[in-house]
C-alpha atoms as one frame of an Amber mdcrd trajectory, in Angstrom:
protein
  -0.081  -0.048   0.026   1.365   3.512  -0.844   1.927   6.125   1.689  -1.092
   8.587   2.397  -0.697  11.537   0.083   1.490   9.849  -2.412   0.430   8.697
  -5.698   0.603   5.141  -6.526   3.207   4.102  -9.054   1.857   3.818 -12.617
   2.363   0.586 -14.414   1.884  -0.070 -18.080   0.191  -3.380 -18.748   1.380
  -4.950 -22.017  -1.154  -7.618 -23.158   1.344  -9.442 -25.275   3.266 -10.633
 -22.185   2.345 -13.847 -20.562   0.656 -13.666 -17.194   3.223 -16.191 -16.035
   6.152 -13.788 -16.693   8.216 -13.840 -13.522   8.702 -10.093 -13.852   5.035
  -9.603 -13.241   5.074 -11.546 -10.047   6.940  -8.914  -8.149   5.468  -5.877
  -9.926   2.598  -3.740  -8.875  -0.350  -4.334 -11.007  -1.886  -1.089 -10.497
  -4.324  -2.224  -7.964  -4.474  -1.149  -4.441  -3.450  -4.619  -3.129  -0.009
  -6.336  -3.295   1.169  -8.816  -5.877   0.517 -12.349  -5.014   4.316 -13.234
  -4.754   5.769 -10.028  -3.279   6.770 -10.138   0.509   5.421  -7.358   2.707
   8.760  -6.875   4.564  12.481  -7.221   3.353  14.767  -7.055   6.245  18.459
  -7.732   6.804  19.475 -10.707   9.012  21.619 -10.231  12.175  23.931 -13.188
  11.652  27.619 -13.702  11.128  27.125 -16.849   9.192  29.771 -19.594   9.236
  31.808 -18.747   6.158  33.466 -15.588   7.336  34.718 -16.722  10.824  35.647
 -20.203   9.418  37.612 -18.747   6.515  39.417 -16.141   8.788  40.392 -18.794
  11.454  41.074 -21.610   8.959  43.264 -19.478   6.808  45.365 -18.530   9.882
  45.525 -22.211  10.939  46.499 -23.295   7.389  49.278 -20.799   7.415  50.591
 -22.165  10.730  50.257 -25.684   9.287  52.185 -24.682   6.165  54.921 -23.203
   8.369  55.219 -26.346  10.396  55.130 -28.436   7.303  58.001 -26.371   5.792
  60.011 -26.863   9.021  59.338 -30.677   8.947  60.258 -30.846   5.291  63.557
 -29.136   5.823  64.361 -31.245   8.917  63.578 -34.294   6.906  65.776 -33.275
   4.003  68.671 -32.245   6.289  71.568 -34.613   5.558  69.802 -36.420   2.656
  71.520 -36.926  -0.747  70.761 -34.087  -3.208  72.461 -35.787  -6.228  73.175
 -39.302  -7.323  71.067 -42.441  -7.589  69.989 -42.322  -3.864  68.940 -38.734
  -3.820  65.758 -38.110  -1.920  64.439 -35.601  -4.452  65.931 -33.440  -7.378
  67.096 -30.062  -6.269  64.688 -28.367  -8.744  61.856 -30.094  -6.969  62.821
 -29.200  -3.507  63.320 -25.523  -4.641  59.899 -25.440  -6.215  58.214 -27.128
  -3.197  59.742 -24.681  -0.874  58.693 -21.695  -2.812  55.209 -23.026  -3.120
  54.964 -23.505   0.696  56.318 -20.023   1.338  53.953 -18.464  -1.129  51.080
 -20.441   0.122  51.897 -19.443   3.712  51.804 -15.684   2.659  48.682 -16.097
   0.749  46.900 -17.921   3.646  48.067 -15.489   6.222  47.146 -12.385   4.184
  43.746 -13.914   3.490  43.099 -14.297   7.213  44.333 -10.780   7.851  42.389
  -9.276   5.044  39.114 -10.799   6.491  40.031  -9.264   9.994  40.929  -5.989
   8.367  37.424  -5.813   6.743  35.558  -6.862  10.024  37.324  -4.220  12.028
  37.196  -1.545   9.341  33.226  -1.851   9.289  33.234  -1.840  13.098  35.070
   1.548  12.972  32.601   2.764  10.284  29.849   2.151  12.774  31.383   3.854
  15.636  33.413   6.732  14.132  32.650   9.430  11.714  35.317   9.765   9.107
  35.880  11.789   5.865  35.013  10.067   2.762  38.644  10.543   1.629  39.830
   8.780   4.708  37.464   5.793   4.247  38.479   5.548   0.561  42.214   5.383
   1.722  41.349   2.728   4.218  39.639   0.712   1.517  42.610   1.099  -0.833
  45.453   0.822   1.626  45.980  -2.945   1.044  46.414  -2.289  -2.665  48.518
   0.940  -2.389  51.250   0.807   0.429  52.060   4.550   0.072  48.598   5.398
   1.738  50.079   4.094   4.977  52.164   7.267   5.062  49.119   9.622   5.005
  48.651  11.272   8.370  44.850  11.400   8.150  44.783   7.568   7.755  47.273
   6.990  10.498  45.320   9.311  12.843  41.928   7.665  11.920  42.993   4.146
  12.732  46.673   3.199  13.657  45.446  -0.314  14.287  44.388  -0.928  10.685
  47.547   0.720   9.549  49.563  -1.725  11.503  47.538  -4.600  10.139  47.939
  -3.392   6.581  51.741  -3.004   7.176  51.919  -6.669   8.393  50.126  -7.759
   5.266  52.523  -5.880   3.045  55.552  -7.042   5.094  54.523 -10.695   4.843
  55.230 -10.570   1.094  58.781  -9.770   1.966  59.014 -12.182   4.888  58.092
 -15.224   2.796  61.231 -14.774   0.587  63.527 -15.817   3.453  62.388 -19.292
   4.466  63.411 -20.989   1.051  66.985 -19.870   1.750  67.089 -21.770   5.039
  68.170 -24.983   3.195  71.239 -25.211   1.026  73.264 -27.893  -0.803  76.628
 -28.748   0.599  79.402 -31.250   0.331  79.496 -34.035   2.948  81.466 -37.059
   3.633  79.907 -40.351   4.543  81.774 -43.075   6.206  81.434 -46.662   5.050
  83.278 -49.822   5.308  83.949 -52.191   2.358  86.221 -55.155   1.657  88.486
 -54.364  -1.251  91.338 -56.107  -3.183  94.587 -54.255  -2.592  98.263 -54.912
  -3.715 100.254 -56.930  -1.406 103.529 -58.732  -0.824 103.952 -62.338   0.108
 107.260 -63.911  -0.153 105.902 -67.353   0.425 103.360 -67.339  -2.322 103.961
 -70.091  -4.880 100.697 -70.486  -6.613  99.505 -74.183  -6.389 102.963 -75.231
  -5.144 104.189 -76.931  -8.273 107.605 -76.340  -9.801 106.041 -74.338 -12.589
 104.042 -71.959 -10.242 106.845 -71.750  -7.692 109.329 -70.621 -10.330 106.828
 -68.271 -11.879 106.207 -66.479  -8.548 109.729 -66.457  -7.444 111.725 -63.267
  -7.828 114.689 -65.179  -9.132 114.873 -68.322 -11.293 114.715 -71.672  -9.498
 116.967 -73.803 -11.575 116.092 -77.481 -11.847 118.779 -79.810 -10.272 120.623
 -82.216 -12.440 121.057 -84.685  -9.678 117.957 -84.851  -7.590 114.277 -83.554
  -7.552 114.610 -80.021  -6.436 116.151 -76.728  -7.328 119.289 -74.700  -6.937
 119.309 -71.098  -5.671 121.819 -68.430  -5.614 122.698 -68.440  -9.336 123.240
 -64.889 -10.845 119.966 -63.968 -12.407 119.677 -60.887 -14.466 117.165 -62.007
 -17.183 114.118 -62.922 -15.387 111.232 -60.599 -16.132 113.665 -58.422 -18.204
 115.753 -57.671 -15.181 112.702 -55.974 -13.659 113.903 -56.327 -10.067 117.146
 -54.433 -10.552 115.511 -51.747 -12.647 112.941 -51.200 -10.010 115.636 -51.005
  -7.289 117.567 -48.445  -9.403 114.453 -46.367  -9.979 113.388 -46.278  -6.376
 116.891 -45.441  -5.186 117.235 -42.429  -7.553 113.602 -41.128  -7.114 113.991
 -41.448  -3.373 110.384 -42.535  -3.029 108.073 -45.447  -3.889 105.893 -45.654
  -7.007 102.714 -43.769  -6.883  99.947 -46.362  -6.109  96.386 -45.441  -7.422
  93.630 -45.763  -4.858  91.936 -48.997  -4.901  89.085 -47.695  -2.824  88.128
 -44.279  -4.015  89.088 -40.605  -3.636  89.133 -40.549   0.092  89.666 -43.766
   1.988  92.129 -45.717   4.139  93.022 -49.250   4.783  95.658 -51.232   6.732
  97.694 -54.113   5.481 100.351 -56.197   7.291 103.053 -58.204   5.568 106.570
 -59.532   6.074 109.285 -57.851   3.937 113.055 -57.461   3.617 114.767 -55.532
   6.464 118.273 -54.675   7.410 119.421 -54.854  10.986 122.353 -52.290  11.097
 125.054 -51.189  13.519 127.256 -48.195  13.195 130.503 -47.512  14.915 132.435
 -44.207  14.754 136.268 -43.815  14.735 138.778 -41.185  13.571 141.144 -41.648
  10.720 144.344 -39.599   9.826 145.467 -39.123   6.234 148.936 -37.776   5.419
 148.040 -35.565   2.589 144.940 -33.328   2.314 145.447 -32.947  -1.329 144.706
 -36.508  -2.290 141.372 -38.155  -3.518 139.525 -39.625  -0.567 137.105 -42.645
  -0.582 134.411 -40.608   1.149 132.092 -43.546   0.580 132.771 -47.193   0.352
 130.071 -49.980   0.220 130.569 -53.561  -0.108 127.694 -56.088  -0.533 128.680
 -59.711   0.096 126.379 -62.562  -0.970 127.966 -66.041  -0.442 126.554 -67.603
  -3.642 128.338 -68.999  -6.777 128.034 -71.623  -9.405 129.256 -74.106  -8.771
 128.913 -73.153  -5.175 132.098 -72.104  -3.520 132.890 -74.607  -0.762 134.418
 -71.792   1.285 130.950 -70.101   1.317 129.167 -72.886   2.910 128.489 -72.506
   6.552 126.760 -74.576   9.275 125.292 -71.285  10.622 121.530 -70.894  10.918
 121.488 -67.375   9.372 122.833 -66.211   6.106 126.408 -64.908   5.781 125.357
 -62.028   3.478 126.103 -58.633   4.792 126.530 -55.016   3.655 129.504 -52.976
   4.975 129.868 -49.250   4.503 132.351 -46.514   5.399 131.996 -42.859   5.114
 134.430 -40.083   5.733 133.749 -36.492   7.086 136.612 -34.043   7.434 137.175
 -32.742  10.966 140.537 -31.047  10.886 142.930 -29.986   8.059 146.055 -27.886
   7.638 149.315 -27.891   9.528 148.336 -25.191  12.072 145.442 -27.146  13.062
 147.401 -30.387  13.592 151.078 -30.080  14.413 152.177 -26.819  12.716 154.885
 -26.356  10.137 154.250 -27.333   6.483 152.112 -30.348   7.378 148.749 -30.596
   5.364 147.476 -33.779   6.664 143.837 -34.318   7.671 141.832 -36.007  10.316
 138.546 -37.508   9.306 135.492 -38.926  11.185 134.978 -42.402   9.867 131.584
 -44.070  10.190 131.537 -47.878   9.733 128.081 -49.469   9.157 127.279 -53.193
   9.217 123.945 -54.218   8.041 122.650 -57.865   8.123 119.708 -59.110   6.070
 116.461 -59.888   7.957 112.724 -59.836   7.645 110.332 -57.563   9.535 106.619
 -57.263  10.022 105.252 -54.087   8.354 102.004 -52.588   9.414 101.039 -49.998
   6.873  98.182 -47.453   7.093  97.460 -46.332   3.670  95.345 -43.071   3.571
  94.143 -41.381   0.429  92.961 -37.788   0.586  91.767 -36.483  -2.782  93.531
 -39.381  -4.377  96.939 -38.337  -2.741  98.478 -41.234  -0.791  99.952 -40.874
   2.576 101.604 -43.923   4.338 102.285 -44.453   7.804 104.331 -47.542   8.365
 105.707 -49.333  11.405 108.397 -52.144  11.357 108.944 -54.827  13.747 111.954
 -57.213  13.418 110.995 -60.726  13.105 114.303 -62.597  12.520 117.417 -62.545
  10.313 117.198 -64.437   7.000 118.102 -68.156   6.973 121.296 -69.549   5.495
 120.549 -69.879   1.723 123.714 -71.892   0.943 122.461 -75.385   0.806 124.931
 -77.915   2.166 123.904 -80.608  -0.213 125.883 -81.627  -3.339 125.784 -78.836
  -5.906 123.599 -76.760  -3.482 120.245 -78.392  -4.350 117.179 -77.888  -2.148
 115.330 -81.181  -2.308 111.517 -80.901  -3.104 109.901 -84.094  -4.042 107.547
 -83.630  -7.034 109.253 -80.279  -7.989 110.375 -81.816 -11.442 108.663 -83.880
 -13.995 109.445 -87.634 -13.341 112.145 -88.976 -15.813 112.359 -85.747 -17.853
 115.558 -85.251 -19.777 116.706 -82.492 -19.421 115.071 -81.804 -16.063 111.776
 -79.937 -16.368 109.511 -78.360 -13.800 106.441 -80.236 -12.693 102.740 -78.978
 -12.863 101.463 -80.869  -9.814 101.775 -79.597  -6.340 105.227 -80.544  -4.995
 105.916 -81.827  -1.436 107.461 -78.872   0.270 109.308 -79.395   3.526 109.286
 -76.752   6.247 113.000 -76.070   5.480 112.254 -75.681   1.804 109.385 -73.365
   2.392 111.575 -71.085   4.595 114.271 -71.074   1.926 111.847 -70.105  -0.760
 110.474 -67.248   1.359 113.872 -65.984   2.393 115.338 -66.334  -1.124 112.664
 -63.835  -2.424 113.587 -61.489   0.458 117.225 -61.775  -0.395 116.548 -61.024
  -4.070 115.088 -57.779  -3.162 117.953 -56.873  -0.842 120.537 -57.992  -3.388
 118.934 -55.854  -6.093 119.143 -52.740  -3.969 122.621 -53.408  -2.246 124.068
 -53.990  -5.805 123.461 -50.357  -6.576 124.995 -49.248  -3.284 128.117 -51.445
  -3.792 131.185 -49.452  -4.876 133.181 -46.280  -3.981 132.695 -42.684  -4.263
 135.694 -40.471  -4.153 135.947 -36.756  -3.419 138.647 -34.103  -2.572 138.844
 -31.258  -0.210 138.430 -27.824  -1.985 141.075 -25.208  -1.285 140.412 -21.927
   0.421 140.247 -18.381  -0.971 144.097 -17.974  -1.054 147.496 -19.184   0.050
 148.561 -19.014   3.603 152.260 -18.354   4.338 153.937 -20.090   7.368 157.550
 -19.529   7.931 159.738 -19.859   4.919 157.303 -22.117   3.099 153.816 -21.967
   1.563 151.007 -24.366   1.724 147.285 -24.358   0.689 144.461 -23.976   3.029
 141.426 -26.481   2.693 137.792 -26.248   3.469 136.053 -28.851   5.600 133.765
 -30.132   2.953 133.839 -32.465  -0.028 133.896 -31.750  -3.800 133.252 -34.214
  -6.627 135.883 -34.536  -9.205 134.588 -33.800 -12.772 136.679 -33.690 -15.922
 135.685 -32.866 -19.525 136.877 -34.974 -22.509 138.079 -33.557 -25.830 134.702
 -34.215 -27.113 133.250 -31.910 -24.535 131.655 -34.695 -22.509 131.665 -34.158
 -18.697 132.788 -37.264 -16.814 132.414 -37.696 -13.076 135.488 -39.023 -11.300
 133.464 -39.603  -8.034 131.342 -42.696  -8.575 133.322 -45.931  -8.942 132.236
 -49.531  -9.678 128.781 -48.519 -10.852 127.540 -47.188  -7.473 124.500 -44.858
  -7.428 125.105 -43.727  -3.875 125.489 -40.083  -4.902 122.066 -39.983  -6.506
 120.174 -41.279  -3.493 118.886 -39.837  -0.370 121.918 -41.344   1.491 123.710
 -38.228   0.055 122.935 -35.190   2.074 123.037 -33.159  -1.057 120.116 -35.029
  -2.518 117.453 -32.711  -4.064 119.547 -29.625  -3.609 119.802 -27.936  -6.903
 120.288 -24.262  -5.950 123.670 -22.326  -5.767 122.409 -20.892  -2.547 122.222
 -24.335  -0.958 125.007 -26.601   0.486 125.188 -29.177  -2.254 128.519 -30.688
  -1.297 128.371 -34.432  -1.165 128.225 -36.140   2.210 126.983 -39.590   2.926
 125.070 -40.923   5.988 124.191 -44.674   6.034 121.523 -45.223   8.755 119.336
 -48.176   9.520 116.088 -46.073   9.337 116.869 -44.780   5.844 118.058 -48.145
   4.666 114.785 -49.745   5.749 112.694 -46.902   4.427 114.270 -47.454   0.980
 113.533 -51.255   1.326 109.902 -50.503   2.281 109.534 -48.255  -0.810 111.112
 -50.954  -2.851 108.753 -53.596  -1.626 105.655 -51.448  -2.004 106.765 -50.433
  -5.572 107.057 -54.146  -6.294 103.457 -54.759  -5.292 102.261 -52.397  -7.902
 104.790 -53.259 -10.643 104.514 -57.046 -10.379 100.725 -57.249  -9.551 101.375
 -60.829  -8.403 100.142 -60.509  -4.861  96.842 -59.284  -3.671  94.879 -59.408
  -0.327  91.576 -58.457   0.966  91.532 -55.401   3.180  88.627 -53.652   5.101
  88.689 -50.234   3.719  87.228 -47.100   5.449  85.657 -44.994   2.636  84.882
 -41.307   2.927  82.423 -40.541   0.101  81.922 -36.904  -0.903  78.252 -36.327
  -1.555  76.074 -33.242  -2.196  73.516 -33.336   0.615  70.843 -30.939   1.852
  71.722 -28.889   4.890  69.271 -27.076   7.008  72.084 -24.623   7.633  70.026
 -21.621   8.616  66.962 -22.718  10.652  66.423 -19.014  11.876  65.820 -18.010
   8.230  62.693 -20.193   8.444  61.664 -19.957  12.026  61.921 -16.208  12.572
  59.957 -15.041   9.546  57.257 -17.575   9.921  56.607 -17.733  13.572  57.354
 -14.027  14.367  54.831 -13.048  11.627  52.336 -15.600  12.990  52.794 -14.347
  16.532  52.382 -10.637  15.484  49.293 -11.507  13.289  47.437 -13.471  15.908
  46.207 -10.352  17.978  44.871  -8.841  14.761  42.923 -12.084  13.882  41.560
 -12.136  17.360  40.510  -8.410  16.956  38.927  -9.272  13.582  36.914 -11.962
  15.237  35.842  -9.686  18.089  34.879  -7.030  15.510  32.827  -9.582  13.597
  30.916 -10.533  16.672  30.399  -6.879  17.718  29.024  -6.035  14.374  26.688
  -8.982  14.323  26.872  -9.185  10.615  29.816 -10.311   8.542  31.398  -7.630
   6.297  32.229  -8.698   2.734  35.618  -7.637   1.287  35.458  -5.912  -2.104
  31.812  -6.573  -2.504  29.872  -4.484  -4.909  26.452  -5.351  -3.435  27.577
  -4.382  -0.038  28.537  -0.853  -1.342  25.126  -0.566  -2.964  23.030  -1.712
  -0.017  24.819   0.485   2.470  25.190   3.644   0.444  21.517   4.384  -0.144
  19.255   6.450   2.015  21.159   9.744   2.546  20.082  12.612   0.486  23.206
  14.649   1.431  25.464  11.860   0.534  23.582  11.173  -2.734  23.890  14.826
  -3.760  27.610  14.973  -2.949  28.289  11.881  -4.787  26.374  12.812  -7.823
  29.267  14.975  -9.007  31.537  11.983  -9.340  29.053   9.580 -10.887  31.341
   8.537 -13.656  33.861   7.096 -11.137  37.603   7.645 -10.999  39.674   9.525
  -8.525  39.944  12.509 -10.855  36.112  12.940 -10.835  35.590  12.932  -7.119
  34.414  16.397  -5.990  36.044  17.959  -2.983  32.629  18.278  -1.442  32.382
  14.449  -1.374  35.893  13.921  -0.114  35.553  16.199   2.853  32.079  14.835
   3.774  32.334  13.042   7.200  30.051  10.064   7.378  29.422   6.927   9.406
  27.393   3.840   9.075  24.400   3.706  11.303  20.536   3.866  11.565  18.826
   6.615   9.721  16.976   8.852  12.292  13.250   9.264  11.717  13.083   6.769
   8.897  11.119   4.081  10.461   8.674   2.245   8.211   5.465   0.609   9.137
   6.052  -2.523  11.054   8.936  -0.885  12.869  11.251  -1.446  10.062  14.339
   0.832  10.324  16.707   1.864   7.715  20.531   1.563   7.919  23.296   3.090
   5.705  25.922   5.698   5.436  24.944   9.157   6.439  26.343  12.349   7.925
  26.176  13.269  11.596  22.624  14.057  12.410  21.271  11.702   9.760  22.348
   8.478  11.457  22.707   7.182  14.995  24.289   3.918  16.270  22.669   0.662
  15.178  20.497  -1.151  17.630  21.745  -4.697  17.566  19.049  -7.081  16.873
  16.679  -4.486  15.393  14.812  -4.841  12.126  16.476  -3.087   9.308  15.244
  -3.280   5.858  12.187  -1.907   4.049   8.408  -2.369   4.119   6.955  -2.776
   0.848   3.466  -2.796   1.962   1.306  -3.379   5.026
């Protein structure tokens, strides 16, 4: 029913439209009564619903769950392989998943804060009058961070400004957590059994004559008179004289052959074996020489091995141990010139003479081989076991009898293929014969003499009526040049290599600023270090002996490292902690309002902006929209959301909307707000 004094709305009835047209059901037919389908009252509902609070709380809870999931993911990945066949996941996948979690966290948290922002904003619009320009800034502050610096906005609601600041900051905060994990190199420890080079002087294959000779370092010559073999015969042709060439190379190089790692780039293993050893003893005396200008035997080495073919009867001995030995003598000048000795014109010299006697033996070597980046470092300990046995057999022609060593009735004698019957004595002789072969190959290069002379001083010294030369307390090597311009050393005699080895104190000195005068020191430690280097070089060169060793492997892998946990924990949980009070405020504002506010809703703007004639007139000037079209009258207009004063329709229906002070008053929670179509 129309209000008294107001004409009813005119309706044009078109006969061509169907009576069942839905548009006619809600239209006034021109009669004084209502349409059959039109409700008498249209009112708003006082209800917050379930969607808004659920979405606000669930979004915050989901952000919390994402932060915890991100933390658990990184804790799980920590220490896992990033590359290789056993990798837990490709690095690209982990990076993508991490970014997705961080972005999803920010999205969820901002969604919760946005809902809380809207609820509290509409609460403020109900209780506070603000300029339209300020309200506009509050609606746009989440899209334009520069509005946060407007004084009017900050004065109107510092709480919402803080909330908007957190929403903007969260977009930066979420860039930190993915960087909390990195890929780093790591070494894992594992234990594996590997085959490594080894030395076993007792190894003879299947024990037959053929195998025993094949694995012997010197030739085992078949005996002509009994089933067995003869040792001690000069042997320079076996394996192309490999053993002697190895000894020369090791002596001159001063170190063992480089052994490639059998277990990887970084690993270690320990082996134990029995190898050749020299038990040495050194005595020191003084020796006087009448002339300081002569050539001196500054080194003399003599290797004695009581073998021969046929065996020399004088070399046979009933002793248990071998009669082989190495003797060396070295000289070092102590005093020279007559004034230092007995005055006058005498130029004699006094020398320190070191005499060293070394006896062949065998020792137990414990070797720790450690590879670091494929570079080998050895740490070896030696423990003397016993001297080598007497290798000069006391049988006719020096034969060691071994039944089955030769083929039966073979002419000439030939090695057998079946395992022979080795006695304990024969096994010891076979083992120590291999040890002696190594010793002999090295000592042969140390056998001989090296001569030197005392260099003169810077000038002549006059004593009394005669003159004599001054001499320096050091050795020089004599070198001459032939007519063909070939430099020939006069020092090394009888084929010795002693001057090119570490027994020479001048080894490795190739600078005019260094003392490179020859001087020799024969010690047990250096002698056995050379024998150790020789034996380990043979392991690699011959490739005859192997053993199983338990290796400790350090494998370098690329693994995930949760190296910066604070980069994840602080951004996530500080942001969540700071945001929680704003979510609580949003929930409280929602319940105070009694009605959920919709964010960015066009219908909400329409339904809440009608009813004020003043606002309608002020807004008419900017009806095209756009910030440039807004009149200053509208911007400066102070409005609030409330109940229009004196606008109660029949049925006690009240009207709510934006209006200026005097037009509206605070809403009455639970009141009927809407419109009465007819009563």
